[in-house]
Tab-separated table of C-alpha atoms in Angstrom:
chain	number	residue	atom	x	y	z
A	279	UNK	CA	93.792	95.782	136.893
A	280	UNK	CA	93.246	96.194	133.167
A	281	UNK	CA	93.887	99.948	133.322
A	282	UNK	CA	97.198	99.273	135.066
A	283	UNK	CA	98.147	96.741	132.393
A	284	UNK	CA	97.308	99.185	129.628
A	285	UNK	CA	99.324	101.950	131.305
A	286	UNK	CA	102.372	99.710	131.749
A	287	UNK	CA	102.103	98.611	128.137
A	288	UNK	CA	101.968	102.247	126.981
A	289	UNK	CA	104.972	103.095	129.214
A	290	UNK	CA	106.995	100.264	127.709
A	291	UNK	CA	106.264	101.411	124.155
A	292	UNK	CA	106.437	105.192	124.530
A	293	UNK	CA	108.488	106.146	127.577
A	294	UNK	CA	107.839	108.001	130.823
A	295	UNK	CA	107.141	111.516	129.498
A	296	UNK	CA	104.469	110.385	127.047
A	297	UNK	CA	102.913	108.128	129.692
A	298	UNK	CA	102.681	110.914	132.284
A	299	UNK	CA	101.022	113.112	129.661
A	300	UNK	CA	98.555	110.329	128.746
A	301	UNK	CA	97.684	109.685	132.404
A	302	UNK	CA	97.087	113.347	133.203
A	303	UNK	CA	94.900	113.613	130.114
A	304	UNK	CA	92.868	110.592	131.171
A	305	UNK	CA	92.413	112.130	134.631
A	306	UNK	CA	91.152	115.346	133.053
A	307	UNK	CA	93.970	117.582	134.262
A	308	UNK	CA	95.719	120.509	132.535
A	309	UNK	CA	93.097	121.310	129.933
A	310	UNK	CA	91.090	118.287	128.804
A	311	UNK	CA	89.372	117.857	125.445
A	312	UNK	CA	85.681	118.809	125.719
A	313	UNK	CA	84.673	115.677	123.835
A	314	UNK	CA	86.642	113.571	126.325
A	315	UNK	CA	84.860	115.306	129.210
A	316	UNK	CA	81.559	114.416	127.540
A	317	UNK	CA	82.682	110.800	127.154
A	318	UNK	CA	83.867	110.587	130.763
A	319	UNK	CA	80.412	111.664	131.956
A	320	UNK	CA	78.712	108.959	129.889
A	321	UNK	CA	76.690	106.327	131.732
A	322	UNK	CA	74.845	104.649	128.860
A	323	UNK	CA	71.503	105.234	127.118
A	324	UNK	CA	68.506	105.325	129.407
A	325	UNK	CA	66.128	102.375	129.122
A	326	UNK	CA	62.555	103.318	128.258
A	327	UNK	CA	59.589	101.687	130.039
A	328	UNK	CA	58.574	98.548	128.160
A	329	UNK	CA	55.066	99.800	127.372
A	330	UNK	CA	56.355	103.128	126.018
A	331	UNK	CA	58.988	101.411	123.903
A	332	UNK	CA	56.528	98.937	122.415
A	333	UNK	CA	54.076	101.710	121.504
A	334	UNK	CA	56.772	103.885	119.932
A	335	UNK	CA	58.190	101.018	117.920
A	336	UNK	CA	54.777	99.863	116.717
A	337	UNK	CA	54.130	103.354	115.376
A	338	UNK	CA	57.599	103.545	113.834
A	339	UNK	CA	57.106	100.202	112.099
A	340	UNK	CA	53.863	101.400	110.492
A	341	UNK	CA	55.672	104.392	108.996
A	342	UNK	CA	58.311	102.342	107.196
A	343	UNK	CA	57.823	102.298	103.429
A	344	UNK	CA	60.315	99.468	102.949
A	345	UNK	CA	60.744	96.780	105.575
A	346	UNK	CA	64.273	95.587	104.943
A	347	UNK	CA	65.339	92.181	106.236
A	348	UNK	CA	68.595	92.144	108.195
A	349	UNK	CA	70.795	89.062	108.417
A	350	UNK	CA	73.105	89.289	111.426
A	351	UNK	CA	76.137	87.030	111.079
A	352	UNK	CA	78.050	85.765	114.108
A	353	UNK	CA	81.151	83.538	114.059
A	354	UNK	CA	81.271	81.592	117.338
A	355	UNK	CA	84.091	79.628	118.920
A	356	UNK	CA	83.991	78.185	122.443
A	357	UNK	CA	81.886	81.152	123.513
A	358	UNK	CA	81.148	81.625	127.194
A	359	UNK	CA	77.587	80.329	127.613
A	360	UNK	CA	76.437	83.384	129.585
A	361	UNK	CA	77.826	85.833	127.026
A	362	UNK	CA	76.412	83.814	124.131
A	363	UNK	CA	72.924	83.750	125.609
A	364	UNK	CA	73.027	87.499	126.279
A	365	UNK	CA	74.062	88.091	122.672
A	366	UNK	CA	71.286	85.920	121.241
A	367	UNK	CA	68.691	87.405	123.593
A	368	UNK	CA	69.707	90.935	122.559
A	369	UNK	CA	68.832	90.048	118.963
A	370	UNK	CA	65.567	88.361	119.910
A	371	UNK	CA	64.580	91.476	121.890
A	372	UNK	CA	64.851	93.706	118.831
A	373	UNK	CA	61.817	95.948	118.395
A	374	UNK	CA	62.148	95.411	114.630
A	375	UNK	CA	60.919	91.908	113.690
A	376	UNK	CA	62.394	91.359	110.225
A	377	UNK	CA	65.729	89.775	111.005
A	378	UNK	CA	67.732	86.585	110.681
A	379	UNK	CA	70.489	85.529	113.083
A	380	UNK	CA	73.138	83.254	111.558
A	381	UNK	CA	75.585	81.635	113.968
A	382	UNK	CA	78.504	79.707	112.467
A	383	UNK	CA	79.931	77.552	115.259
A	384	UNK	CA	83.500	76.291	114.871
A	385	UNK	CA	83.827	75.071	118.468
A	386	UNK	CA	85.379	71.700	119.296
A	387	UNK	CA	83.134	71.360	122.337
A	388	UNK	CA	79.330	71.491	122.486
A	389	UNK	CA	79.176	74.669	124.577
A	390	UNK	CA	77.629	76.746	121.778
A	391	UNK	CA	75.461	73.918	120.463
A	392	UNK	CA	73.994	73.298	123.913
A	393	UNK	CA	72.936	76.943	124.297
A	394	UNK	CA	71.525	77.191	120.793
A	395	UNK	CA	69.564	74.003	121.305
A	396	UNK	CA	67.427	75.805	123.862
A	397	UNK	CA	66.038	78.275	121.282
A	398	UNK	CA	63.035	77.643	119.103
A	399	UNK	CA	62.959	80.612	116.769
A	400	UNK	CA	62.718	80.132	113.010
A	401	UNK	CA	64.649	83.363	112.494
A	402	UNK	CA	67.769	81.750	114.012
A	403	UNK	CA	70.019	79.749	111.689
A	404	UNK	CA	72.593	77.686	113.592
A	405	UNK	CA	75.380	76.137	111.509
A	406	UNK	CA	77.889	73.695	113.010
A	407	UNK	CA	81.137	73.937	111.064
A	408	UNK	CA	83.228	70.837	110.451
A	409	UNK	CA	86.452	72.611	111.351
A	410	UNK	CA	87.727	75.919	112.646
A	411	UNK	CA	89.236	77.799	109.707
A	412	UNK	CA	89.669	81.091	111.537
A	413	UNK	CA	87.380	84.051	112.072
A	414	UNK	CA	87.343	85.254	108.451
A	415	UNK	CA	86.555	81.900	106.873
A	416	UNK	CA	84.036	81.115	109.615
A	417	UNK	CA	82.262	84.418	109.027
A	418	UNK	CA	82.220	83.777	105.282
A	419	UNK	CA	80.413	80.502	106.030
A	420	UNK	CA	77.816	82.441	108.026
A	421	UNK	CA	77.376	84.920	105.160
A	422	UNK	CA	76.560	82.019	102.807
A	423	UNK	CA	73.436	81.339	104.879
A	424	UNK	CA	72.367	84.999	105.086
A	425	UNK	CA	69.261	85.844	103.047
A	426	UNK	CA	68.635	89.442	104.123
A	427	UNK	CA	68.733	92.692	102.181
A	428	UNK	CA	71.518	93.881	104.484
A	429	UNK	CA	74.184	91.897	106.334
A	430	UNK	CA	74.945	93.000	109.906
A	431	UNK	CA	78.090	92.169	111.899
A	432	UNK	CA	77.903	91.079	115.536
A	433	UNK	CA	80.577	89.472	117.724
A	434	UNK	CA	79.699	86.369	119.702
A	435	UNK	CA	80.064	87.955	123.152
A	436	UNK	CA	78.719	91.464	122.461
A	437	UNK	CA	75.219	92.898	122.885
A	438	UNK	CA	72.955	94.700	120.421
A	439	UNK	CA	70.750	97.534	121.670
A	440	UNK	CA	67.055	96.668	121.428
A	441	UNK	CA	66.368	99.524	118.980
A	442	UNK	CA	69.400	98.932	116.729
A	443	UNK	CA	67.558	97.361	113.807
A	444	UNK	CA	64.549	99.676	114.003
A	445	UNK	CA	66.811	102.721	113.930
A	446	UNK	CA	68.743	101.271	111.010
A	447	UNK	CA	65.603	100.384	109.052
A	448	UNK	CA	64.240	103.906	109.587
A	449	UNK	CA	67.544	105.461	108.517
A	450	UNK	CA	67.568	103.469	105.279
A	451	UNK	CA	64.146	104.713	104.162
A	452	UNK	CA	65.267	107.924	102.501
A	453	UNK	CA	68.756	107.084	101.284
A	454	UNK	CA	70.682	104.969	98.831
A	455	UNK	CA	73.165	103.621	101.326
A	456	UNK	CA	75.397	100.617	100.742
A	457	UNK	CA	76.731	100.698	104.286
A	458	UNK	CA	75.425	102.122	107.582
A	459	UNK	CA	77.083	102.208	110.997
A	460	UNK	CA	76.106	103.356	114.495
A	461	UNK	CA	77.861	104.609	117.610
A	462	UNK	CA	78.874	102.108	120.281
A	463	UNK	CA	80.111	101.785	123.831
A	464	UNK	CA	81.679	99.141	126.041
A	465	UNK	CA	80.052	97.042	128.736
A	466	UNK	CA	81.794	95.348	131.620
A	467	UNK	CA	82.165	91.594	131.673
A	468	UNK	CA	79.191	91.274	134.018
A	469	UNK	CA	77.108	93.650	131.898
A	470	UNK	CA	76.451	96.118	134.712
A	471	UNK	CA	78.500	99.093	133.486
A	472	UNK	CA	78.646	101.024	130.227
A	473	UNK	CA	81.629	103.213	129.492
A	474	UNK	CA	84.070	104.568	126.874
A	475	UNK	CA	81.492	105.571	124.271
A	476	UNK	CA	82.668	105.877	120.693
A	477	UNK	CA	80.804	108.915	119.378
A	478	UNK	CA	81.699	108.547	115.723
A	479	UNK	CA	81.756	111.192	112.993
A	480	UNK	CA	79.750	110.916	109.796
A	481	UNK	CA	81.702	109.026	107.167
A	482	UNK	CA	85.245	110.364	107.376
A	483	UNK	CA	87.622	108.897	104.812
A	484	UNK	CA	90.904	109.986	106.343
A	485	UNK	CA	89.847	109.061	109.859
A	486	UNK	CA	89.151	105.549	108.539
A	487	UNK	CA	92.657	105.591	107.072
A	488	UNK	CA	93.906	106.257	110.621
A	489	UNK	CA	91.924	103.541	112.445
A	490	UNK	CA	88.847	101.353	112.244
A	491	UNK	CA	86.574	103.917	113.838
A	492	UNK	CA	83.500	102.387	112.125
A	493	UNK	CA	83.632	99.019	113.898
A	494	UNK	CA	80.077	98.051	115.089
A	495	UNK	CA	77.155	98.054	114.618
A	496	UNK	CA	77.489	98.014	110.834
A	497	UNK	CA	75.254	96.693	108.069
A	498	UNK	CA	76.261	96.308	104.418
A	499	UNK	CA	73.984	95.868	101.430
A	500	UNK	CA	73.753	92.459	99.824
A	501	UNK	CA	75.082	93.762	96.500
A	502	UNK	CA	78.099	95.272	98.243
A	503	UNK	CA	78.772	92.056	100.165
A	504	UNK	CA	78.764	90.185	96.860
A	505	UNK	CA	81.787	92.271	95.823
A	506	UNK	CA	83.844	91.811	99.006
A	507	UNK	CA	84.752	89.068	101.460
A	508	UNK	CA	86.449	88.427	104.784
A	509	UNK	CA	90.079	87.574	104.021
A	510	UNK	CA	92.085	85.171	106.247
A	511	UNK	CA	95.302	87.093	105.614
A	512	UNK	CA	93.889	89.909	107.750
A	513	UNK	CA	92.506	87.873	110.664
A	514	UNK	CA	92.443	90.032	113.759
A	515	UNK	CA	91.624	93.098	111.663
A	516	UNK	CA	89.132	91.373	109.381
A	517	UNK	CA	86.406	93.981	109.925
A	518	UNK	CA	88.820	96.829	109.170
A	519	UNK	CA	89.941	95.094	105.989
A	520	UNK	CA	86.308	94.462	105.023
A	521	UNK	CA	85.402	98.149	105.480
A	522	UNK	CA	88.403	99.250	103.413
A	523	UNK	CA	87.336	96.814	100.708
A	524	UNK	CA	83.806	98.233	100.945
A	525	UNK	CA	85.040	101.811	100.514
A	526	UNK	CA	87.141	100.773	97.527
A	527	UNK	CA	84.189	98.985	95.891
A	528	UNK	CA	81.834	101.908	96.542
A	529	UNK	CA	84.358	104.060	94.691
A	530	UNK	CA	84.325	101.531	91.838
A	531	UNK	CA	80.523	101.841	91.762
A	532	UNK	CA	81.022	105.596	91.348
A	533	UNK	CA	83.328	104.976	88.386
A	534	UNK	CA	80.793	102.608	86.841
A	535	UNK	CA	77.909	105.035	87.342
A	536	UNK	CA	79.796	107.981	85.834
A	537	UNK	CA	81.667	105.859	83.257
A	538	UNK	CA	84.911	107.338	84.576
A	539	UNK	CA	88.372	105.924	85.037
A	540	UNK	CA	89.786	106.170	88.583
A	541	UNK	CA	92.803	108.452	88.700
A	542	UNK	CA	95.002	110.199	91.231
A	543	UNK	CA	95.559	113.127	88.896
A	544	UNK	CA	94.347	116.496	90.144
A	545	UNK	CA	94.027	117.733	86.565
A	546	UNK	CA	90.900	115.772	85.681
A	547	UNK	CA	87.299	116.629	86.488
A	548	UNK	CA	86.714	113.291	88.221
A	549	UNK	CA	87.562	113.258	91.934
A	550	UNK	CA	88.232	109.803	93.416
A	551	UNK	CA	86.535	109.086	96.744
A	552	UNK	CA	84.566	112.312	96.389
A	553	UNK	CA	83.279	113.350	99.808
A	554	UNK	CA	79.719	113.998	98.654
A	555	UNK	CA	79.483	110.620	96.859
A	556	UNK	CA	80.861	108.621	99.776
A	557	UNK	CA	78.441	110.221	102.247
A	558	UNK	CA	75.527	109.344	99.981
A	559	UNK	CA	76.592	105.697	100.117
A	560	UNK	CA	77.932	105.338	103.662
A	561	UNK	CA	75.594	106.511	106.418
A	562	UNK	CA	76.053	107.094	110.133
A	563	UNK	CA	73.415	106.850	112.877
A	564	UNK	CA	74.699	108.996	115.780
A	565	UNK	CA	73.225	106.808	118.518
A	566	UNK	CA	74.853	104.206	120.766
A	567	UNK	CA	73.254	100.982	119.521
A	568	UNK	CA	76.004	98.412	120.117
A	569	UNK	CA	77.719	97.318	123.315
A	570	UNK	CA	81.232	95.870	123.038
A	571	UNK	CA	82.017	93.394	125.813
A	572	UNK	CA	85.164	94.337	127.738
A	573	UNK	CA	86.861	91.415	129.477
A	574	UNK	CA	90.495	90.396	129.750
A	575	UNK	CA	90.338	88.149	126.700
A	576	UNK	CA	89.153	90.966	124.449
A	577	UNK	CA	91.091	93.734	122.718
A	578	UNK	CA	88.661	96.263	124.192
A	579	UNK	CA	89.934	95.646	127.723
A	580	UNK	CA	93.418	94.314	127.057
A	581	UNK	CA	94.986	95.651	123.836
A	582	UNK	CA	98.106	93.499	124.200
A	583	UNK	CA	95.920	90.344	124.120
A	584	UNK	CA	95.714	90.622	120.332
A	585	UNK	CA	98.784	92.549	119.281
A	586	UNK	CA	98.721	90.651	115.980
A	587	UNK	CA	95.426	92.385	115.166
A	588	UNK	CA	97.156	95.742	114.916
A	589	UNK	CA	99.789	94.334	112.575
A	590	UNK	CA	96.957	92.955	110.423
A	591	UNK	CA	95.321	96.392	110.382
A	592	UNK	CA	98.543	97.936	109.150
A	593	UNK	CA	98.751	95.372	106.346
A	594	UNK	CA	95.130	96.078	105.397
A	595	UNK	CA	95.952	99.774	104.993
A	596	UNK	CA	99.042	98.967	102.948
A	597	UNK	CA	96.977	96.749	100.663
A	598	UNK	CA	94.315	99.461	100.263
A	599	UNK	CA	96.983	102.023	99.320
A	600	UNK	CA	98.543	99.598	96.847
A	601	UNK	CA	95.193	98.987	95.121
A	602	UNK	CA	94.793	102.735	94.727
A	603	UNK	CA	98.293	103.159	93.301
A	604	UNK	CA	99.423	105.360	96.192
A	605	UNK	CA	103.119	105.632	97.044
A	606	UNK	CA	102.971	105.596	100.847
A	607	UNK	CA	104.472	104.258	104.054
A	608	UNK	CA	102.123	103.104	106.814
A	609	UNK	CA	103.428	103.642	110.334
A	610	UNK	CA	102.170	102.805	113.810
A	611	UNK	CA	101.408	105.674	116.151
A	612	UNK	CA	102.058	105.498	119.876
A	613	UNK	CA	98.471	104.267	120.310
A	614	UNK	CA	97.859	100.628	119.397
A	615	UNK	CA	95.550	100.199	116.433
A	616	UNK	CA	95.980	103.777	115.186
A	617	UNK	CA	98.103	104.504	112.130
A	618	UNK	CA	99.768	107.275	110.153
A	619	UNK	CA	100.054	107.208	106.369
A	620	UNK	CA	103.055	109.059	105.002
A	621	UNK	CA	102.570	110.078	101.356
A	622	UNK	CA	105.503	110.299	98.930
A	623	UNK	CA	106.352	112.995	98.020
A	624	UNK	CA	103.329	114.566	99.763
A	625	UNK	CA	99.579	114.171	100.157
A	626	UNK	CA	98.750	116.631	97.350
A	627	UNK	CA	100.862	114.692	94.853
A	628	UNK	CA	99.270	111.352	95.729
A	629	UNK	CA	95.655	112.237	96.553
A	630	UNK	CA	93.629	114.118	93.921
A	631	UNK	CA	90.694	114.343	96.338
A	632	UNK	CA	92.611	116.514	98.824
A	633	UNK	CA	92.031	120.193	98.119
A	634	UNK	CA	93.516	121.544	101.347
A	635	UNK	CA	95.191	120.565	104.601
A	636	UNK	CA	94.756	122.211	107.984
A	637	UNK	CA	96.075	122.148	111.523
A	638	UNK	CA	95.382	123.873	114.809
A	639	UNK	CA	96.339	127.169	116.415
A	640	UNK	CA	98.337	126.882	119.657
A	641	UNK	CA	98.909	129.688	122.141
A	642	UNK	CA	100.519	129.350	125.565
A	643	UNK	CA	100.505	125.567	125.384
A	644	UNK	CA	96.764	125.436	124.658
A	645	UNK	CA	94.797	124.900	121.467
A	646	UNK	CA	92.872	128.105	120.810
A	647	UNK	CA	91.434	127.151	117.415
A	648	UNK	CA	91.057	123.730	115.900
A	649	UNK	CA	89.519	121.973	112.931
A	650	UNK	CA	85.744	121.593	112.630
A	651	UNK	CA	84.263	118.113	112.205
A	652	UNK	CA	80.530	117.566	111.697
A	653	UNK	CA	79.908	121.157	112.754
A	654	UNK	CA	81.808	120.857	116.063
A	655	UNK	CA	85.091	122.683	116.655
A	656	UNK	CA	87.597	120.276	118.157
A	657	UNK	CA	90.363	120.672	120.737
A	658	UNK	CA	89.472	124.189	121.918
A	659	UNK	CA	91.265	124.895	125.239
A	660	UNK	CA	92.966	121.500	125.233
A	661	UNK	CA	96.565	121.049	126.350
A	662	UNK	CA	98.523	121.018	123.077
A	663	UNK	CA	100.444	117.893	124.148
A	664	UNK	CA	97.304	115.813	124.606
A	665	UNK	CA	95.971	113.282	122.111
A	666	UNK	CA	92.325	114.352	122.337
A	667	UNK	CA	89.179	112.258	122.442
A	668	UNK	CA	89.723	108.923	120.642
A	669	UNK	CA	93.267	110.243	119.896
A	670	UNK	CA	91.877	112.533	117.208
A	671	UNK	CA	94.366	115.325	117.842
A	672	UNK	CA	97.260	113.086	116.769
A	673	UNK	CA	95.504	111.446	113.807
A	674	UNK	CA	94.546	112.568	110.327
A	675	UNK	CA	90.890	113.085	109.470
A	676	UNK	CA	88.617	115.003	107.119
A	677	UNK	CA	87.709	118.433	108.478
A	678	UNK	CA	84.841	120.702	107.499
A	679	UNK	CA	86.933	123.828	108.029
A	680	UNK	CA	89.589	125.367	110.249
A	681	UNK	CA	91.102	128.701	111.235
A	682	UNK	CA	92.317	130.433	108.056
A	683	UNK	CA	95.828	130.828	109.501
A	684	UNK	CA	96.323	127.055	109.598
A	685	UNK	CA	94.954	126.092	106.180
A	686	UNK	CA	97.156	125.351	103.180
A	687	UNK	CA	95.410	124.928	99.823
A	688	UNK	CA	96.485	122.890	96.845
A	689	UNK	CA	98.320	125.102	94.377
A	690	UNK	CA	95.798	127.008	92.297
A	691	UNK	CA	92.945	126.607	94.792
A	692	UNK	CA	91.529	128.894	97.473
A	693	UNK	CA	88.693	128.889	99.986
A	694	UNK	CA	86.138	129.729	97.305
A	695	UNK	CA	87.577	127.405	94.655
A	696	UNK	CA	87.478	123.965	96.308
A	697	UNK	CA	85.824	121.585	93.838
A	698	UNK	CA	82.684	119.703	94.794
A	699	UNK	CA	83.706	116.472	96.483
A	700	UNK	CA	87.173	117.735	97.424
A	701	UNK	CA	88.232	117.426	101.037
A	702	UNK	CA	90.284	119.192	103.681
A	703	UNK	CA	92.527	116.906	105.739
A	704	UNK	CA	93.631	117.713	109.273
A	705	UNK	CA	97.366	117.120	109.820
A	706	UNK	CA	98.294	116.780	113.513
A	707	UNK	CA	101.809	118.172	113.064
A	708	UNK	CA	100.582	121.312	111.231
A	709	UNK	CA	100.399	123.735	114.193
A	710	UNK	CA	100.374	127.512	114.113
A	711	UNK	CA	101.874	128.987	117.277
A	712	UNK	CA	100.986	132.564	118.259
């Protein structure tokens, strides 16, 4: 039923031709994206035998030089008791023991309080709020009670993979990360099915400027959280706004460390949002460690249920651009929650970090050469009218490289003259037809 609702919603917004194309793509006809084929075959991570898992995790714990404490913050409001218990149990089943779970309950009823009253675990901090001030303010209240080295974000009806914190703790050992995120998937309302995995790229600035691909599971350092906050003006897209704030503040840290002034000028030696700096501070664990609950009340299963969230996301992008002094227009794409930033007069004039732009090569209605992201060439053999996995073919993102025929460099630069930290941005409407 939900798929039918989503299709009808798409038809209403975009018309018959675009809908037929989207449906045939989803069915895997006429040249599907290889990444979409991979996603369609996904059935969820295999569960290890309990004894094997316990042994592996005990050994992994011994190897950790620093045992970070994670505070997981959860705003709750009239949460379904079954979903709430599954969420709490998923945290208590973590193979990594150094955690705190903070639940800020703004419910009018006692549904959440009754469930939480059944737990006796000193690592759980339950806070009953006097009033419901909205998801951002409620989450800020939870953050006030967090005492960990890193703050993790978890929704009240979602589920955390049992190895999520162990994997994150291990990842943090050899880096200087302010923010770390993992891959995720969706689970059905009854928890029996896993589907629609989000296999995310390593930190990708322009992809984040197209949509909140980071989402969950994400942890942020305490010092970073002290510089940002959940803002009520962006309720519905509060996580997206928080991540954009985080990226902005990580850039400010770069300025402070190098004693540089942020600038959009391409003439200076300092490159804002330098790719190498951002990837040192924002890490990605390419494993599915978070399960997003899909039921008709959630945006994951029914996008129209929270249409306001996508308007809030657009405003968050506009605010981010304004803080950076960019002259832009932010537009919706045909896919809800995905955006296009139009730069005035063009991306080279506004963004000093962009050294080149690229597109894809199309022949006979098929993509024969596409951009490379994280070492994987995208869109090869795909129908040129399709959107690609996670709509990437119609969105902007940072690319490692592309076919030389569809690369345009900033004036004065070439393939062997891109400055360290400069980036190449994929433009979906930059196609070379042969």
